[in-house]
Amino acid sequence: MKLRRSVLYVPGNNQRALEKSHMLAVDCVVYDLEDSVSPQAKDEARDCVLWALAQENARGQEQIVRINSLHSNWVEQDVAVIKQAPVDAVLLPKITSVDDIYNYRKLFGPHSTYSPALWLMAETAAAVLNLSAIAAADSAVRVVMMGLEDLTMETQIKQTPDREGLLYALSACVMAARAGGLQIIDGVYTSLDDDAGFLNECTQAKKLGFDGKSLIHPRQVDVCNRCFSPTDEEMLWASEIVAVWEAKATAGHSVVVVNGRMVEHLHVIEARRILALANIVEYPAYD
Ligand code: COA
Ligand code: MG
């Protein structure tokens, strides 16, 4: 089980932010070569990202590089960076169909044995509608990242605090990801001075089934990690269920009652998932 609660984007040409990212308690860092880097700064960004990948990864963060779109003139040089400095995953933006996945593979050459894990941006209407097939096109796909800024631009969906207009796309992508055995990360929250709004959106994302959230700034990290970690209440629920189940299963029961609620084997699987997650989370002391 991989902990992917917090996934921080770092613009590839922002040297100070790259340095800073190594010190943050994020589970994953996305070194961005795409939209946060201007066309004039693409070369500089590749050099800076190579530098960042060469630094000691003391916190054991998962390191992902977001390359430019397959339809851009930059993508081949981006892939050359990845060939020089192995990464945990490549994040592929602006995809629309399974052909994108096949074309991405071609960039590594027919005899390449190097195959980093693949993360997919769900940020076009076509990607949302075709996500199951796209994700199934390559066994290296592990994670789906929602890209809501691009998606709302294309679809004219309005971003509101309750995200009413986005609920279909968010849930459709959760379904497709889970059907493919993948993890899925919600999009970014762009208001940097609205902590209450950010917490609300993280809470909603967790309810919708997301594993974590995309972040753009260090101030979002703690709230996000806390929100996507099992809560005390969830851990209590899980340990009670497992304890009762283990005691009763030996007596041959396949359905038991815990605190007045029916529990079957599937609930025990979920309870064990929560306990396993809690086991790998480092809980900071909060006041
Ligand atoms: N990763 C790591 N460190 C970051 C960071 C990030 N994404 N964003 C800001 N920081 C660091 C700054 O370097 C600064 O460090 P310092 O004080 O130790 O020098 C500190 O956090 C405070 O930054 P602040 O001044 O509040 O932010 P800013 O005004 O410089 O930048 C943004 C604001 C939004 C431009 C910046 O956070 C950013 O570029 N975020 C990522 C955007 C992105 O990648 N978008 C693509 C995906 S949608
Ligand atoms: Mg985008």
mmCIF file of C-alpha atoms and ligand atoms in Angstrom:
data_model
loop_
_atom_site.group_PDB
_atom_site.id
_atom_site.type_symbol
_atom_site.label_atom_id
_atom_site.label_comp_id
_atom_site.label_asym_id
_atom_site.label_seq_id
_atom_site.Cartn_x
_atom_site.Cartn_y
_atom_site.Cartn_z
ATOM 1 C CA MET A 1 0.000 0.000 0.000
ATOM 2 C CA LYS A 2 1.431 3.376 -1.032
ATOM 3 C CA LEU A 3 0.675 6.462 0.998
ATOM 4 C CA ARG A 4 -0.282 9.163 -1.496
ATOM 5 C CA ARG A 5 -2.146 11.725 0.569
ATOM 6 C CA SER A 6 -0.234 14.813 -0.486
ATOM 7 C CA VAL A 7 1.137 15.322 -4.011
ATOM 8 C CA LEU A 8 2.969 18.648 -4.345
ATOM 9 C CA TYR A 9 3.585 20.318 -7.699
ATOM 10 C CA VAL A 10 6.868 22.170 -7.934
ATOM 11 C CA PRO A 11 7.584 24.333 -11.007
ATOM 12 C CA GLY A 12 10.653 22.760 -12.607
ATOM 13 C CA ASN A 13 12.505 26.073 -13.007
ATOM 14 C CA ASN A 14 11.906 27.335 -9.447
ATOM 15 C CA GLN A 15 15.199 26.406 -7.800
ATOM 16 C CA ARG A 16 14.183 27.659 -4.342
ATOM 17 C CA ALA A 17 10.928 25.660 -4.407
ATOM 18 C CA LEU A 18 12.770 22.552 -5.608
ATOM 19 C CA GLU A 19 15.175 22.861 -2.671
ATOM 20 C CA LYS A 20 12.323 23.478 -0.277
ATOM 21 C CA SER A 21 10.271 20.533 -1.530
ATOM 22 C CA HIS A 22 12.862 18.087 -0.186
ATOM 23 C CA MET A 23 12.220 19.335 3.349
ATOM 24 C CA LEU A 24 8.434 19.075 3.264
ATOM 25 C CA ALA A 25 6.371 16.228 4.719
ATOM 26 C CA VAL A 26 4.682 15.429 1.419
ATOM 27 C CA ASP A 27 4.237 11.870 0.238
ATOM 28 C CA CYS A 28 4.918 12.689 -3.420
ATOM 29 C CA VAL A 29 6.546 15.524 -5.337
ATOM 30 C CA VAL A 30 5.725 16.303 -8.956
ATOM 31 C CA TYR A 31 8.588 18.161 -10.635
ATOM 32 C CA ASP A 32 6.724 20.030 -13.326
ATOM 33 C CA LEU A 33 8.061 20.625 -16.806
ATOM 34 C CA GLU A 34 4.625 21.459 -18.223
ATOM 35 C CA ASP A 35 2.168 24.255 -17.491
ATOM 36 C CA SER A 36 3.961 25.957 -14.595
ATOM 37 C CA VAL A 37 7.031 26.476 -16.807
ATOM 38 C CA SER A 38 6.976 29.082 -19.576
ATOM 39 C CA PRO A 39 8.153 28.071 -23.080
ATOM 40 C CA GLN A 40 11.327 30.147 -22.629
ATOM 41 C CA ALA A 41 12.228 28.338 -19.412
ATOM 42 C CA LYS A 42 11.838 24.699 -20.551
ATOM 43 C CA ASP A 43 15.594 24.046 -20.937
ATOM 44 C CA GLU A 44 16.397 25.627 -17.593
ATOM 45 C CA ALA A 45 13.628 23.573 -15.966
ATOM 46 C CA ARG A 46 15.017 20.288 -17.307
ATOM 47 C CA ASP A 47 18.450 21.135 -15.831
ATOM 48 C CA CYS A 48 16.930 22.108 -12.476
ATOM 49 C CA VAL A 49 14.835 18.931 -12.331
ATOM 50 C CA LEU A 50 17.914 16.820 -13.067
ATOM 51 C CA TRP A 51 19.604 18.614 -10.174
ATOM 52 C CA ALA A 52 16.613 17.938 -7.891
ATOM 53 C CA LEU A 53 16.542 14.249 -8.799
ATOM 54 C CA ALA A 54 20.251 13.968 -7.960
ATOM 55 C CA GLN A 55 19.772 15.281 -4.401
ATOM 56 C CA GLU A 56 19.469 12.952 -1.419
ATOM 57 C CA ASN A 57 15.849 11.949 -0.946
ATOM 58 C CA ALA A 58 16.043 11.763 2.840
ATOM 59 C CA ARG A 59 12.268 11.740 3.389
ATOM 60 C CA GLY A 60 11.697 8.977 0.862
ATOM 61 C CA GLN A 61 9.243 11.079 -1.145
ATOM 62 C CA GLU A 62 7.939 9.536 -4.330
ATOM 63 C CA GLN A 63 9.457 11.594 -7.171
ATOM 64 C CA ILE A 64 7.373 12.136 -10.277
ATOM 65 C CA VAL A 65 8.149 14.241 -13.347
ATOM 66 C CA ARG A 66 5.312 15.832 -15.306
ATOM 67 C CA ILE A 67 6.426 15.998 -18.909
ATOM 68 C CA ASN A 68 4.919 18.207 -21.602
ATOM 69 C CA SER A 69 2.055 17.097 -23.790
ATOM 70 C CA LEU A 70 2.729 14.436 -26.399
ATOM 71 C CA HIS A 71 1.608 16.987 -28.974
ATOM 72 C CA SER A 72 4.228 19.552 -27.950
ATOM 73 C CA ASN A 73 7.737 20.079 -29.321
ATOM 74 C CA TRP A 74 9.258 19.606 -25.874
ATOM 75 C CA VAL A 75 8.245 16.078 -24.985
ATOM 76 C CA GLU A 76 11.209 14.237 -26.525
ATOM 77 C CA GLN A 77 13.722 16.318 -24.580
ATOM 78 C CA ASP A 78 11.643 15.797 -21.437
ATOM 79 C CA VAL A 79 11.812 12.037 -21.856
ATOM 80 C CA ALA A 80 15.582 12.324 -22.321
ATOM 81 C CA VAL A 81 15.729 13.776 -18.778
ATOM 82 C CA ILE A 82 13.855 10.794 -17.425
ATOM 83 C CA LYS A 83 16.213 8.416 -19.181
ATOM 84 C CA GLN A 84 19.183 10.142 -17.508
ATOM 85 C CA ALA A 85 17.768 10.187 -13.993
ATOM 86 C CA PRO A 86 15.399 7.391 -13.048
ATOM 87 C CA VAL A 87 12.174 8.638 -11.527
ATOM 88 C CA ASP A 88 9.447 6.862 -9.593
ATOM 89 C CA ALA A 89 6.846 7.839 -12.168
ATOM 90 C CA VAL A 90 6.110 9.974 -15.203
ATOM 91 C CA LEU A 91 2.945 12.094 -15.176
ATOM 92 C CA LEU A 92 1.347 12.394 -18.599
ATOM 93 C CA PRO A 93 -0.796 15.515 -19.213
ATOM 94 C CA LYS A 94 -3.594 16.367 -21.678
ATOM 95 C CA ILE A 95 -4.330 12.791 -22.691
ATOM 96 C CA THR A 96 -7.525 11.979 -24.569
ATOM 97 C CA SER A 97 -7.292 8.389 -25.841
ATOM 98 C CA VAL A 98 -5.415 5.081 -25.679
ATOM 99 C CA ASP A 99 -3.347 6.215 -28.676
ATOM 100 C CA ASP A 100 -1.664 8.732 -26.382
ATOM 101 C CA ILE A 101 -0.424 5.887 -24.212
ATOM 102 C CA TYR A 102 0.912 3.968 -27.222
ATOM 103 C CA ASN A 103 2.628 7.130 -28.532
ATOM 104 C CA TYR A 104 4.169 7.770 -25.122
ATOM 105 C CA ARG A 105 5.601 4.234 -25.089
ATOM 106 C CA LYS A 106 7.193 4.802 -28.506
ATOM 107 C CA LEU A 107 9.281 7.629 -27.019
ATOM 108 C CA PHE A 108 11.240 5.053 -25.017
ATOM 109 C CA GLY A 109 12.123 3.047 -28.135
ATOM 110 C CA PRO A 110 11.114 -0.497 -29.042
ATOM 111 C CA HIS A 111 13.801 -2.280 -26.992
ATOM 112 C CA SER A 112 13.744 -0.144 -23.872
ATOM 113 C CA THR A 113 13.797 -2.099 -20.634
ATOM 114 C CA TYR A 114 13.439 1.071 -18.554
ATOM 115 C CA SER A 115 9.817 1.617 -17.775
ATOM 116 C CA PRO A 116 8.937 4.026 -14.972
ATOM 117 C CA ALA A 117 5.448 3.849 -13.512
ATOM 118 C CA LEU A 118 2.922 5.994 -15.327
ATOM 119 C CA TRP A 119 0.528 8.504 -13.782
ATOM 120 C CA LEU A 120 -2.245 10.004 -15.886
ATOM 121 C CA MET A 121 -3.795 13.477 -15.800
ATOM 122 C CA ALA A 122 -7.592 13.380 -16.114
ATOM 123 C CA GLU A 123 -8.019 16.928 -17.395
ATOM 124 C CA THR A 124 -9.844 16.673 -20.716
ATOM 125 C CA ALA A 125 -13.473 15.737 -21.252
ATOM 126 C CA ALA A 126 -12.307 12.852 -23.467
ATOM 127 C CA ALA A 127 -9.989 11.529 -20.752
ATOM 128 C CA VAL A 128 -12.813 11.545 -18.207
ATOM 129 C CA LEU A 129 -15.083 9.644 -20.618
ATOM 130 C CA ASN A 130 -12.394 7.162 -21.780
ATOM 131 C CA LEU A 131 -10.449 6.768 -18.560
ATOM 132 C CA SER A 132 -11.067 3.034 -18.039
ATOM 133 C CA ALA A 133 -9.761 2.126 -21.480
ATOM 134 C CA ILE A 134 -6.847 4.582 -21.314
ATOM 135 C CA ALA A 135 -5.754 3.323 -17.909
ATOM 136 C CA ALA A 136 -5.973 -0.297 -19.055
ATOM 137 C CA ALA A 137 -3.760 0.363 -22.096
ATOM 138 C CA ASP A 138 -0.500 0.050 -20.141
ATOM 139 C CA SER A 139 0.321 -2.095 -17.122
ATOM 140 C CA ALA A 140 2.645 0.649 -15.797
ATOM 141 C CA VAL A 141 -0.313 2.940 -14.945
ATOM 142 C CA ARG A 142 -0.635 3.395 -11.175
ATOM 143 C CA VAL A 143 -2.328 6.711 -10.404
ATOM 144 C CA VAL A 144 -4.850 9.156 -11.863
ATOM 145 C CA MET A 145 -4.453 12.866 -11.068
ATOM 146 C CA MET A 146 -7.449 15.150 -11.588
ATOM 147 C CA GLY A 147 -6.581 18.300 -13.549
ATOM 148 C CA LEU A 148 -9.526 20.516 -12.800
ATOM 149 C CA GLU A 149 -8.152 23.802 -14.084
ATOM 150 C CA ASP A 150 -7.905 22.456 -17.641
ATOM 151 C CA LEU A 151 -11.111 20.449 -17.334
ATOM 152 C CA THR A 152 -13.237 23.410 -16.240
ATOM 153 C CA MET A 153 -11.716 25.576 -18.959
ATOM 154 C CA GLU A 154 -12.622 23.083 -21.675
ATOM 155 C CA THR A 155 -16.085 22.174 -20.402
ATOM 156 C CA GLN A 156 -17.166 25.613 -19.114
ATOM 157 C CA ILE A 157 -18.042 24.014 -15.774
ATOM 158 C CA LYS A 158 -17.989 26.696 -13.076
ATOM 159 C CA GLN A 159 -15.819 26.096 -10.021
ATOM 160 C CA THR A 160 -17.931 26.682 -6.903
ATOM 161 C CA PRO A 161 -17.181 25.895 -3.233
ATOM 162 C CA ASP A 162 -19.456 22.817 -3.327
ATOM 163 C CA ARG A 163 -18.031 21.718 -6.724
ATOM 164 C CA GLU A 164 -21.536 20.796 -7.834
ATOM 165 C CA GLY A 165 -20.702 21.041 -11.531
ATOM 166 C CA LEU A 166 -17.657 18.805 -11.148
ATOM 167 C CA LEU A 167 -19.216 15.983 -9.159
ATOM 168 C CA TYR A 168 -19.969 13.845 -12.205
ATOM 169 C CA ALA A 169 -16.398 14.033 -13.519
ATOM 170 C CA LEU A 170 -14.856 13.501 -10.082
ATOM 171 C CA SER A 171 -16.949 10.423 -9.354
ATOM 172 C CA ALA A 172 -16.637 8.992 -12.874
ATOM 173 C CA CYS A 173 -12.859 9.134 -12.518
ATOM 174 C CA VAL A 174 -12.963 7.543 -9.056
ATOM 175 C CA MET A 175 -15.000 4.663 -10.538
ATOM 176 C CA ALA A 176 -12.623 4.200 -13.473
ATOM 177 C CA ALA A 177 -9.556 4.328 -11.247
ATOM 178 C CA ARG A 178 -10.901 1.794 -8.762
ATOM 179 C CA ALA A 179 -12.105 -0.513 -11.539
ATOM 180 C CA GLY A 180 -8.507 -0.539 -12.780
ATOM 181 C CA GLY A 181 -7.032 -1.030 -9.305
ATOM 182 C CA LEU A 182 -5.475 2.466 -9.340
ATOM 183 C CA GLN A 183 -5.111 5.240 -6.817
ATOM 184 C CA ILE A 184 -6.635 8.637 -7.557
ATOM 185 C CA ILE A 185 -5.669 12.135 -6.431
ATOM 186 C CA ASP A 186 -7.993 15.150 -6.419
ATOM 187 C CA GLY A 187 -7.040 18.413 -8.172
ATOM 188 C CA VAL A 188 -5.496 21.583 -6.726
ATOM 189 C CA TYR A 189 -7.115 24.231 -4.544
ATOM 190 C CA THR A 190 -5.910 27.542 -5.920
ATOM 191 C CA SER A 191 -6.900 29.972 -3.113
ATOM 192 C CA LEU A 192 -3.806 30.123 -0.980
ATOM 193 C CA ASP A 193 -5.257 32.237 1.840
ATOM 194 C CA ASP A 194 -8.446 30.230 2.451
ATOM 195 C CA ASP A 195 -7.544 27.466 4.904
ATOM 196 C CA ALA A 196 -11.175 26.698 5.779
ATOM 197 C CA GLY A 197 -12.100 26.314 2.108
ATOM 198 C CA PHE A 198 -9.090 24.064 1.545
ATOM 199 C CA LEU A 199 -10.035 21.817 4.485
ATOM 200 C CA ASN A 200 -13.616 21.591 3.166
ATOM 201 C CA GLU A 201 -12.397 20.514 -0.233
ATOM 202 C CA CYS A 202 -10.020 17.889 1.211
ATOM 203 C CA THR A 203 -12.879 16.534 3.353
ATOM 204 C CA GLN A 204 -15.163 16.354 0.329
ATOM 205 C CA ALA A 205 -12.452 14.619 -1.725
ATOM 206 C CA LYS A 206 -11.978 11.973 0.949
ATOM 207 C CA LYS A 207 -15.746 11.363 1.023
ATOM 208 C CA LEU A 208 -15.775 11.007 -2.769
ATOM 209 C CA GLY A 209 -13.142 8.267 -2.530
ATOM 210 C CA PHE A 210 -9.897 10.073 -3.359
ATOM 211 C CA ASP A 211 -6.610 8.915 -1.813
ATOM 212 C CA GLY A 212 -5.150 12.394 -1.622
ATOM 213 C CA LYS A 213 -4.986 15.877 -3.048
ATOM 214 C CA SER A 214 -2.760 17.770 -5.455
ATOM 215 C CA LEU A 215 -1.008 20.665 -3.693
ATOM 216 C CA ILE A 216 0.628 23.848 -4.919
ATOM 217 C CA HIS A 217 2.042 25.407 -1.746
ATOM 218 C CA PRO A 218 3.782 24.264 1.479
ATOM 219 C CA ARG A 219 1.031 25.766 3.649
ATOM 220 C CA GLN A 220 -1.409 23.132 2.319
ATOM 221 C CA VAL A 221 0.657 20.120 3.377
ATOM 222 C CA ASP A 222 -0.290 19.551 7.020
ATOM 223 C CA VAL A 223 -4.032 19.976 6.590
ATOM 224 C CA CYS A 224 -3.980 17.624 3.626
ATOM 225 C CA ASN A 225 -1.929 14.905 5.346
ATOM 226 C CA ARG A 226 -4.146 15.064 8.381
ATOM 227 C CA CYS A 227 -7.354 14.882 6.360
ATOM 228 C CA PHE A 228 -6.313 11.856 4.305
ATOM 229 C CA SER A 229 -4.871 9.928 7.275
ATOM 230 C CA PRO A 230 -7.189 7.586 9.156
ATOM 231 C CA THR A 231 -8.935 9.471 11.957
ATOM 232 C CA ASP A 232 -9.121 8.256 15.579
ATOM 233 C CA GLU A 233 -12.765 7.373 14.952
ATOM 234 C CA GLU A 234 -11.934 5.333 11.846
ATOM 235 C CA MET A 235 -9.140 3.487 13.626
ATOM 236 C CA LEU A 236 -11.403 2.674 16.577
ATOM 237 C CA TRP A 237 -14.115 1.399 14.199
ATOM 238 C CA ALA A 238 -11.561 -0.703 12.333
ATOM 239 C CA SER A 239 -9.918 -2.252 15.372
ATOM 240 C CA GLU A 240 -13.261 -3.128 16.985
ATOM 241 C CA ILE A 241 -14.444 -4.811 13.816
ATOM 242 C CA VAL A 242 -11.257 -6.798 13.368
ATOM 243 C CA ALA A 243 -11.209 -7.868 17.033
ATOM 244 C CA VAL A 244 -14.837 -9.065 17.036
ATOM 245 C CA TRP A 245 -14.435 -10.718 13.629
ATOM 246 C CA GLU A 246 -11.341 -12.624 14.643
ATOM 247 C CA ALA A 247 -12.998 -13.852 17.822
ATOM 248 C CA LYS A 248 -16.248 -14.901 16.125
ATOM 249 C CA ALA A 249 -14.828 -16.196 12.837
ATOM 250 C CA THR A 250 -13.069 -18.978 14.692
ATOM 251 C CA ALA A 251 -16.516 -20.016 15.942
ATOM 252 C CA GLY A 252 -17.714 -20.245 12.318
ATOM 253 C CA HIS A 253 -19.695 -16.969 12.033
ATOM 254 C CA SER A 254 -19.607 -15.224 8.631
ATOM 255 C CA VAL A 255 -21.813 -12.293 9.663
ATOM 256 C CA VAL A 256 -21.415 -10.626 13.053
ATOM 257 C CA VAL A 257 -22.831 -7.575 14.827
ATOM 258 C CA VAL A 258 -20.456 -4.897 16.128
ATOM 259 C CA ASN A 259 -21.898 -1.953 18.084
ATOM 260 C CA GLY A 260 -25.346 -2.686 16.689
ATOM 261 C CA ARG A 261 -24.243 -2.846 13.025
ATOM 262 C CA MET A 262 -23.950 -5.830 10.717
ATOM 263 C CA VAL A 263 -20.409 -6.676 9.692
ATOM 264 C CA GLU A 264 -19.420 -9.045 6.878
ATOM 265 C CA HIS A 265 -16.062 -10.069 5.500
ATOM 266 C CA LEU A 266 -15.967 -7.081 3.109
ATOM 267 C CA HIS A 267 -16.160 -4.666 6.056
ATOM 268 C CA VAL A 268 -13.247 -6.472 7.648
ATOM 269 C CA ILE A 269 -11.185 -6.014 4.467
ATOM 270 C CA GLU A 270 -11.844 -2.255 4.624
ATOM 271 C CA ALA A 271 -11.075 -2.195 8.359
ATOM 272 C CA ARG A 272 -7.749 -3.941 7.734
ATOM 273 C CA ARG A 273 -6.943 -1.436 4.947
ATOM 274 C CA ILE A 274 -7.489 1.442 7.374
ATOM 275 C CA LEU A 275 -5.315 -0.186 10.039
ATOM 276 C CA ALA A 276 -2.550 -0.887 7.506
ATOM 277 C CA LEU A 277 -2.704 2.760 6.383
ATOM 278 C CA ALA A 278 -2.570 3.964 9.985
ATOM 279 C CA ASN A 279 0.494 1.805 10.475
ATOM 280 C CA ILE A 280 2.507 3.646 7.830
ATOM 281 C CA VAL A 281 1.308 7.160 8.712
ATOM 282 C CA GLU A 282 3.521 9.228 10.984
ATOM 283 C CA TYR A 283 1.096 11.214 13.106
ATOM 284 C CA PRO A 284 2.577 14.612 14.010
ATOM 285 C CA ALA A 285 1.598 16.080 17.340
ATOM 286 C CA TYR A 286 -1.044 18.760 16.773
ATOM 287 C CA ASP A 287 -2.101 21.221 19.485
HETATM 288 N N1 COA B 1 6.882 23.745 -3.707
HETATM 289 C C1 COA B 1 7.871 23.982 -2.835
HETATM 290 N N2 COA B 1 8.071 25.159 -2.224
HETATM 291 C C2 COA B 1 7.205 26.140 -2.532
HETATM 292 C C3 COA B 1 6.129 25.978 -3.429
HETATM 293 C C4 COA B 1 5.996 24.715 -4.043
HETATM 294 N N3 COA B 1 5.021 24.464 -4.925
HETATM 295 N N4 COA B 1 5.443 27.115 -3.508
HETATM 296 C C5 COA B 1 6.049 28.006 -2.689
HETATM 297 N N5 COA B 1 7.117 27.419 -2.094
HETATM 298 C C6 COA B 1 8.038 27.989 -1.117
HETATM 299 C C7 COA B 1 8.682 29.289 -1.627
HETATM 300 O O1 COA B 1 9.855 28.967 -2.335
HETATM 301 C C8 COA B 1 8.954 29.998 -0.338
HETATM 302 O O2 COA B 1 10.095 29.437 0.247
HETATM 303 P P1 COA B 1 11.042 30.326 1.252
HETATM 304 O O3 COA B 1 10.143 31.220 2.035
HETATM 305 O O4 COA B 1 11.719 29.312 2.101
HETATM 306 O O5 COA B 1 11.950 31.042 0.325
HETATM 307 C C9 COA B 1 7.787 29.613 0.557
HETATM 308 O O6 COA B 1 7.278 28.389 0.015
HETATM 309 C C10 COA B 1 6.684 30.612 0.595
HETATM 310 O O7 COA B 1 6.264 30.849 -0.713
HETATM 311 P P2 COA B 1 5.328 32.095 -1.052
HETATM 312 O O8 COA B 1 6.145 33.323 -1.121
HETATM 313 O O9 COA B 1 4.164 32.097 -0.124
HETATM 314 O O10 COA B 1 4.788 31.671 -2.473
HETATM 315 P P3 COA B 1 5.074 32.392 -3.814
HETATM 316 O O11 COA B 1 4.292 33.662 -3.849
HETATM 317 O O12 COA B 1 6.543 32.469 -4.022
HETATM 318 O O13 COA B 1 4.484 31.373 -4.876
HETATM 319 C C11 COA B 1 2.938 30.154 -6.163
HETATM 320 C C12 COA B 1 3.110 31.105 -4.988
HETATM 321 C C13 COA B 1 1.497 29.754 -6.294
HETATM 322 C C14 COA B 1 3.439 30.861 -7.443
HETATM 323 C C15 COA B 1 3.831 28.921 -5.903
HETATM 324 O O14 COA B 1 3.404 28.380 -4.673
HETATM 325 C C16 COA B 1 3.825 27.872 -6.993
HETATM 326 O O15 COA B 1 4.456 28.059 -8.003
HETATM 327 N N6 COA B 1 3.104 26.736 -6.778
HETATM 328 C C17 COA B 1 3.085 25.645 -7.719
HETATM 329 C C18 COA B 1 2.325 25.977 -8.982
HETATM 330 C C19 COA B 1 2.284 24.818 -9.907
HETATM 331 O O16 COA B 1 3.141 23.968 -9.909
HETATM 332 N N7 COA B 1 1.257 24.729 -10.755
HETATM 333 C C20 COA B 1 1.101 23.638 -11.668
HETATM 334 C C21 COA B 1 0.070 22.667 -11.196
HETATM 335 S S1 COA B 1 -1.552 23.360 -11.122
HETATM 336 MG MG MG B 2 -3.217 20.859 -16.690
#
